[in-house]
Amino acid sequence: MDNTSHQARTEQGPSSQGQAIFSDTSGPLFHMYIKMTEGEDEKMTKRWQKDADGILIFTGLFSAALAALLTVSVQDLKSNPQDTTVFYLANIYQLLADPNISRASILATPVQPPDFSPPKSAVLVNSLWSLSLVISLTSALLATMLQQWARRFLTITQPPLYSPHKRASIRAFFASGVERFHLPWSVEALPALLHLSLFLFFTGLAIYLFNINHTVFSVVVWWVGLAGGVYGCITLMPIFWPDSPYYSPLSSSAWLFFNFTYSTIRRFCYFLLNHQWPHLK
């Protein structure tokens, strides 16, 4: 009987002892991993939420101003009832001003006002401003969703009732999903959408002012051109000076485009040097 029980303990001993050793040695390690990742995740999600808050505040102010301008400019796309009244009054005045007018002239006078056709500049301005407003509201929607994504990420990756082993597995699983679906790139794209909305607005504003007053148009275009030049310099500075603190949402795209263009030109020159002009080597 003793030999049998000793054999059973011998067979079960290594397995249970191995599980105890695994739990004892890995528990603190997983607990340390959770503590480290909790701090990083909270910083990351807090940064996302702050970016979303800034986008929502700016979008609210910008959309309100743009909607007020659209309310005025959209009137240029519709026929004005006063134009019809002016047309008939002009015909009546013409008949009354010249009592000797012939019957043929009266019949030749147009009875209906001409069909309304909005000016091309008005169509272009309203198209740019409407697109700018839609992009701005889309940015606000995505910023709201970003806040929800951040809260959901923290809720899922920090379940209070799970063991450290399972919490670490859940966190690693969803962290890999964040990287695989390029969520940080999506966060960077939100300010880029706002900047695109601003550029469309400035373009439409310049066209709108050009048809109203050339002096005001010149002043606004001068400032917009200066701001656009500064923005372009800020965008390109990290390419030529990697230690530059200045940066824009388009800097990463500009860097990728610059590297692609540079590598393409190098390969083309290498091809010419080795295949077309080998005597220049």
Short mmCIF file of C-alpha atoms in Angstrom, two decimals:
data_model
loop_
_atom_site.label_atom_id
_atom_site.label_comp_id
_atom_site.label_asym_id
_atom_site.label_seq_id
_atom_site.Cartn_x
_atom_site.Cartn_y
_atom_site.Cartn_z
CA MET A 1 0.00 0.00 0.00
CA ASP A 2 2.81 2.36 0.84
CA ASN A 3 4.62 1.52 -2.37
CA THR A 4 1.47 2.21 -4.39
CA SER A 5 0.85 5.57 -2.76
CA HIS A 6 4.51 6.48 -3.10
CA GLN A 7 4.38 5.60 -6.81
CA ALA A 8 1.23 7.70 -7.28
CA ARG A 9 2.90 10.65 -5.57
CA THR A 10 5.97 10.11 -7.72
CA GLU A 11 3.88 10.14 -10.92
CA GLN A 12 1.81 13.16 -9.90
CA GLY A 13 4.57 15.01 -8.14
CA PRO A 14 6.50 16.45 -11.09
CA SER A 15 3.35 17.72 -12.82
CA SER A 16 1.87 19.45 -9.79
CA GLN A 17 5.26 20.63 -8.67
CA GLY A 18 5.93 22.04 -12.16
CA GLN A 19 2.61 23.92 -12.10
CA ALA A 20 3.43 25.36 -8.70
CA ILE A 21 6.88 26.40 -9.86
CA PHE A 22 5.37 27.97 -13.04
CA SER A 23 2.82 29.90 -10.97
CA ASP A 24 5.36 30.99 -8.41
CA THR A 25 7.97 32.15 -10.91
CA SER A 26 5.76 33.64 -13.63
CA GLY A 27 3.19 35.34 -11.42
CA PRO A 28 5.41 38.25 -10.36
CA LEU A 29 6.74 38.55 -13.91
CA PHE A 30 3.27 38.88 -15.38
CA HIS A 31 2.30 41.26 -12.59
CA MET A 32 5.31 43.45 -13.44
CA TYR A 33 4.39 43.33 -17.13
CA ILE A 34 0.83 44.44 -16.34
CA LYS A 35 2.04 47.34 -14.20
CA MET A 36 4.41 48.55 -16.93
CA THR A 37 1.87 48.23 -19.74
CA GLU A 38 -0.90 49.86 -17.70
CA GLY A 39 1.15 53.03 -17.41
CA GLU A 40 2.03 53.02 -21.10
CA ASP A 41 -1.55 52.32 -22.17
CA GLU A 42 -2.95 55.08 -19.96
CA LYS A 43 -0.45 57.57 -21.38
CA MET A 44 -1.24 56.50 -24.93
CA THR A 45 -5.01 56.65 -24.54
CA LYS A 46 -4.80 59.94 -22.63
CA ARG A 47 -2.80 61.40 -25.52
CA TRP A 48 -5.43 60.17 -27.97
CA GLN A 49 -8.22 61.71 -25.92
CA LYS A 50 -6.43 65.05 -25.67
CA ASP A 51 -5.93 65.11 -29.43
CA ALA A 52 -9.60 64.30 -29.90
CA ASP A 53 -10.64 67.04 -27.48
CA GLY A 54 -8.58 69.63 -29.35
CA ILE A 55 -10.03 68.51 -32.67
CA LEU A 56 -13.59 68.70 -31.34
CA ILE A 57 -13.11 72.22 -29.96
CA PHE A 58 -11.53 73.52 -33.16
CA THR A 59 -14.06 71.75 -35.37
CA GLY A 60 -16.98 73.24 -33.44
CA LEU A 61 -15.72 76.81 -33.84
CA PHE A 62 -14.61 76.35 -37.44
CA SER A 63 -17.81 74.62 -38.55
CA ALA A 64 -19.97 77.34 -36.98
CA ALA A 65 -18.10 80.10 -38.84
CA LEU A 66 -18.11 78.15 -42.09
CA ALA A 67 -21.83 77.38 -41.83
CA ALA A 68 -22.55 81.11 -41.35
CA LEU A 69 -20.64 81.95 -44.54
CA LEU A 70 -22.33 79.13 -46.44
CA THR A 71 -25.72 80.51 -45.44
CA VAL A 72 -24.83 83.72 -47.28
CA SER A 73 -23.00 82.28 -50.28
CA VAL A 74 -25.55 79.57 -51.07
CA GLN A 75 -28.03 82.28 -52.00
CA ASP A 76 -25.99 82.88 -55.15
CA LEU A 77 -26.95 79.41 -56.39
CA LYS A 78 -30.68 80.17 -56.37
CA SER A 79 -32.66 82.56 -58.49
CA ASN A 80 -33.65 85.77 -56.74
CA PRO A 81 -37.41 86.60 -56.95
CA GLN A 82 -36.48 90.27 -57.06
CA ASP A 83 -34.73 89.69 -60.39
CA THR A 84 -38.06 88.60 -61.92
CA THR A 85 -39.75 91.70 -60.55
CA VAL A 86 -37.00 93.91 -61.93
CA PHE A 87 -37.34 92.23 -65.34
CA TYR A 88 -41.07 92.97 -65.62
CA LEU A 89 -40.68 96.50 -64.26
CA ALA A 90 -37.96 97.17 -66.86
CA ASN A 91 -40.30 96.02 -69.65
CA ILE A 92 -43.16 98.18 -68.34
CA TYR A 93 -40.88 101.18 -68.07
CA GLN A 94 -39.67 100.65 -71.62
CA LEU A 95 -43.25 100.62 -72.92
CA LEU A 96 -44.29 103.66 -70.95
CA ALA A 97 -41.17 105.68 -71.72
CA ASP A 98 -41.67 105.45 -75.45
CA PRO A 99 -45.36 105.87 -76.41
CA ASN A 100 -44.49 105.68 -80.12
CA ILE A 101 -43.12 102.17 -79.85
CA SER A 102 -44.42 99.90 -82.63
CA ARG A 103 -46.51 96.80 -82.14
CA ALA A 104 -43.71 94.68 -83.62
CA SER A 105 -41.33 95.93 -80.98
CA ILE A 106 -43.84 95.08 -78.27
CA LEU A 107 -44.22 91.56 -79.62
CA ALA A 108 -40.43 91.20 -79.85
CA THR A 109 -40.03 92.04 -76.15
CA PRO A 110 -39.39 88.84 -74.15
CA VAL A 111 -42.38 87.88 -72.03
CA GLN A 112 -40.55 85.54 -69.64
CA PRO A 113 -37.28 86.31 -67.84
CA PRO A 114 -34.27 84.31 -68.98
CA ASP A 115 -33.49 81.01 -67.27
CA PHE A 116 -31.35 81.40 -64.19
CA SER A 117 -27.79 80.12 -64.34
CA PRO A 118 -25.58 80.54 -61.26
CA PRO A 119 -22.13 82.06 -61.80
CA LYS A 120 -19.28 79.60 -62.09
CA SER A 121 -17.44 81.34 -59.27
CA ALA A 122 -20.44 80.88 -56.97
CA VAL A 123 -20.62 77.17 -57.83
CA LEU A 124 -16.90 76.76 -57.17
CA VAL A 125 -16.97 78.66 -53.87
CA ASN A 126 -19.95 76.76 -52.52
CA SER A 127 -18.44 73.44 -53.63
CA LEU A 128 -15.18 74.17 -51.80
CA TRP A 129 -16.88 75.42 -48.65
CA SER A 130 -19.40 72.57 -48.58
CA LEU A 131 -16.61 70.03 -48.98
CA SER A 132 -14.63 71.80 -46.26
CA LEU A 133 -17.62 71.65 -43.91
CA VAL A 134 -18.21 67.96 -44.62
CA ILE A 135 -14.54 67.10 -43.98
CA SER A 136 -14.58 69.11 -40.76
CA LEU A 137 -17.68 67.33 -39.48
CA THR A 138 -16.15 63.98 -40.49
CA SER A 139 -13.10 64.85 -38.39
CA ALA A 140 -15.36 65.60 -35.43
CA LEU A 141 -17.11 62.25 -35.86
CA LEU A 142 -13.81 60.37 -36.04
CA ALA A 143 -12.52 62.26 -32.98
CA THR A 144 -15.59 61.17 -31.02
CA MET A 145 -15.04 57.58 -32.14
CA LEU A 146 -11.37 57.85 -31.15
CA GLN A 147 -12.40 58.71 -27.60
CA GLN A 148 -14.63 55.63 -27.56
CA TRP A 149 -11.80 53.46 -28.92
CA ALA A 150 -9.46 54.69 -26.19
CA ARG A 151 -11.96 53.96 -23.41
CA ARG A 152 -12.76 50.55 -24.89
CA PHE A 153 -9.07 49.65 -25.14
CA LEU A 154 -8.49 50.44 -21.45
CA THR A 155 -11.64 48.61 -20.38
CA ILE A 156 -10.79 45.45 -22.29
CA THR A 157 -7.07 45.30 -21.51
CA GLN A 158 -7.46 46.03 -17.78
CA PRO A 159 -10.14 43.62 -16.49
CA PRO A 160 -9.99 43.72 -12.67
CA LEU A 161 -11.22 40.17 -11.97
CA TYR A 162 -8.82 38.23 -14.21
CA SER A 163 -5.55 36.62 -13.21
CA PRO A 164 -2.26 38.31 -14.20
CA HIS A 165 -1.58 35.60 -16.80
CA LYS A 166 -4.90 36.16 -18.55
CA ARG A 167 -4.71 39.95 -18.31
CA ALA A 168 -1.26 39.87 -19.89
CA SER A 169 -2.52 37.66 -22.72
CA ILE A 170 -5.53 39.91 -23.37
CA ARG A 171 -3.38 43.02 -23.36
CA ALA A 172 -0.82 41.54 -25.74
CA PHE A 173 -3.59 40.38 -28.08
CA PHE A 174 -5.26 43.78 -28.35
CA ALA A 175 -1.95 45.67 -28.44
CA SER A 176 -0.94 43.64 -31.49
CA GLY A 177 -4.30 44.57 -33.04
CA VAL A 178 -3.59 48.26 -32.48
CA GLU A 179 -0.32 47.90 -34.35
CA ARG A 180 -1.70 45.63 -37.06
CA PHE A 181 -4.57 47.94 -37.94
CA HIS A 182 -2.33 51.06 -37.75
CA LEU A 183 -4.43 52.92 -35.19
CA PRO A 184 -1.61 55.42 -34.45
CA TRP A 185 -1.64 56.36 -38.15
CA SER A 186 -5.39 56.95 -37.92
CA VAL A 187 -4.82 59.28 -34.98
CA GLU A 188 -2.24 61.19 -37.03
CA ALA A 189 -4.67 61.44 -39.97
CA LEU A 190 -7.30 63.36 -38.01
CA PRO A 191 -5.34 66.66 -37.84
CA ALA A 192 -4.43 66.19 -41.51
CA LEU A 193 -8.15 66.14 -42.37
CA LEU A 194 -8.63 69.38 -40.45
CA HIS A 195 -5.74 71.00 -42.31
CA LEU A 196 -7.21 69.89 -45.63
CA SER A 197 -10.53 71.42 -44.60
CA LEU A 198 -8.78 74.70 -43.81
CA PHE A 199 -6.98 74.76 -47.16
CA LEU A 200 -10.27 74.25 -49.00
CA PHE A 201 -11.85 77.03 -46.98
CA PHE A 202 -9.03 79.48 -47.73
CA THR A 203 -9.20 78.65 -51.44
CA GLY A 204 -12.94 79.27 -51.53
CA LEU A 205 -12.53 82.47 -49.51
CA ALA A 206 -9.99 83.82 -52.00
CA ILE A 207 -12.33 83.15 -54.95
CA TYR A 208 -15.26 84.66 -53.08
CA LEU A 209 -13.39 87.86 -52.23
CA PHE A 210 -11.99 88.19 -55.76
CA ASN A 211 -15.51 88.81 -57.06
CA ILE A 212 -16.32 91.32 -54.31
CA ASN A 213 -13.32 93.57 -53.71
CA HIS A 214 -9.81 93.25 -55.10
CA THR A 215 -8.19 95.10 -52.21
CA VAL A 216 -9.61 92.76 -49.61
CA PHE A 217 -8.74 89.85 -51.89
CA SER A 218 -5.10 90.96 -52.13
CA VAL A 219 -4.74 91.33 -48.36
CA VAL A 220 -6.25 87.91 -47.62
CA VAL A 221 -4.28 86.14 -50.38
CA TRP A 222 -1.05 87.71 -49.17
CA TRP A 223 -1.60 86.37 -45.65
CA VAL A 224 -2.79 82.96 -46.85
CA GLY A 225 0.28 82.67 -49.08
CA LEU A 226 2.58 83.57 -46.20
CA ALA A 227 0.89 81.08 -43.87
CA GLY A 228 1.02 78.40 -46.58
CA GLY A 229 4.74 78.98 -47.08
CA VAL A 230 5.41 78.69 -43.35
CA TYR A 231 3.32 75.53 -43.21
CA GLY A 232 5.28 74.03 -46.10
CA CYS A 233 8.57 74.81 -44.37
CA ILE A 234 7.35 73.26 -41.12
CA THR A 235 6.27 70.16 -43.05
CA LEU A 236 9.62 69.73 -44.81
CA MET A 237 11.94 70.66 -41.96
CA PRO A 238 12.05 67.15 -40.36
CA ILE A 239 13.27 65.76 -43.71
CA PHE A 240 16.39 67.93 -43.83
CA TRP A 241 16.84 68.45 -40.08
CA PRO A 242 15.78 65.30 -38.20
CA ASP A 243 16.29 67.04 -34.85
CA SER A 244 13.78 69.76 -35.75
CA PRO A 245 11.00 70.13 -33.18
CA TYR A 246 8.69 71.51 -35.86
CA TYR A 247 6.35 68.98 -37.41
CA SER A 248 3.02 68.78 -39.23
CA PRO A 249 0.66 65.84 -39.90
CA LEU A 250 1.93 65.76 -43.49
CA SER A 251 5.60 65.47 -42.51
CA SER A 252 5.52 61.66 -42.43
CA SER A 253 3.90 61.48 -45.87
CA ALA A 254 6.37 64.04 -47.20
CA TRP A 255 9.27 62.03 -45.79
CA LEU A 256 8.02 58.83 -47.45
CA PHE A 257 7.50 60.63 -50.76
CA PHE A 258 10.97 62.20 -50.56
CA ASN A 259 12.65 58.86 -49.85
CA PHE A 260 10.73 57.13 -52.63
CA THR A 261 11.64 59.86 -55.14
CA TYR A 262 15.26 59.88 -54.03
CA SER A 263 15.62 56.09 -54.28
CA THR A 264 13.91 56.08 -57.69
CA ILE A 265 16.28 58.73 -59.04
CA ARG A 266 19.29 56.83 -57.64
CA ARG A 267 18.20 53.60 -59.28
CA PHE A 268 17.58 55.36 -62.57
CA CYS A 269 21.00 57.01 -62.51
CA TYR A 270 22.62 53.69 -61.57
CA PHE A 271 20.86 52.01 -64.50
CA LEU A 272 22.05 54.70 -66.93
CA LEU A 273 25.57 54.57 -65.58
CA ASN A 274 25.87 50.78 -65.90
CA HIS A 275 23.88 50.08 -69.06
CA GLN A 276 23.69 53.20 -71.19
CA TRP A 277 26.91 55.05 -70.39
CA PRO A 278 29.36 52.43 -69.08
CA HIS A 279 32.30 54.48 -70.37
CA LEU A 280 31.58 57.14 -67.74
CA LYS A 281 32.31 54.77 -64.87
#
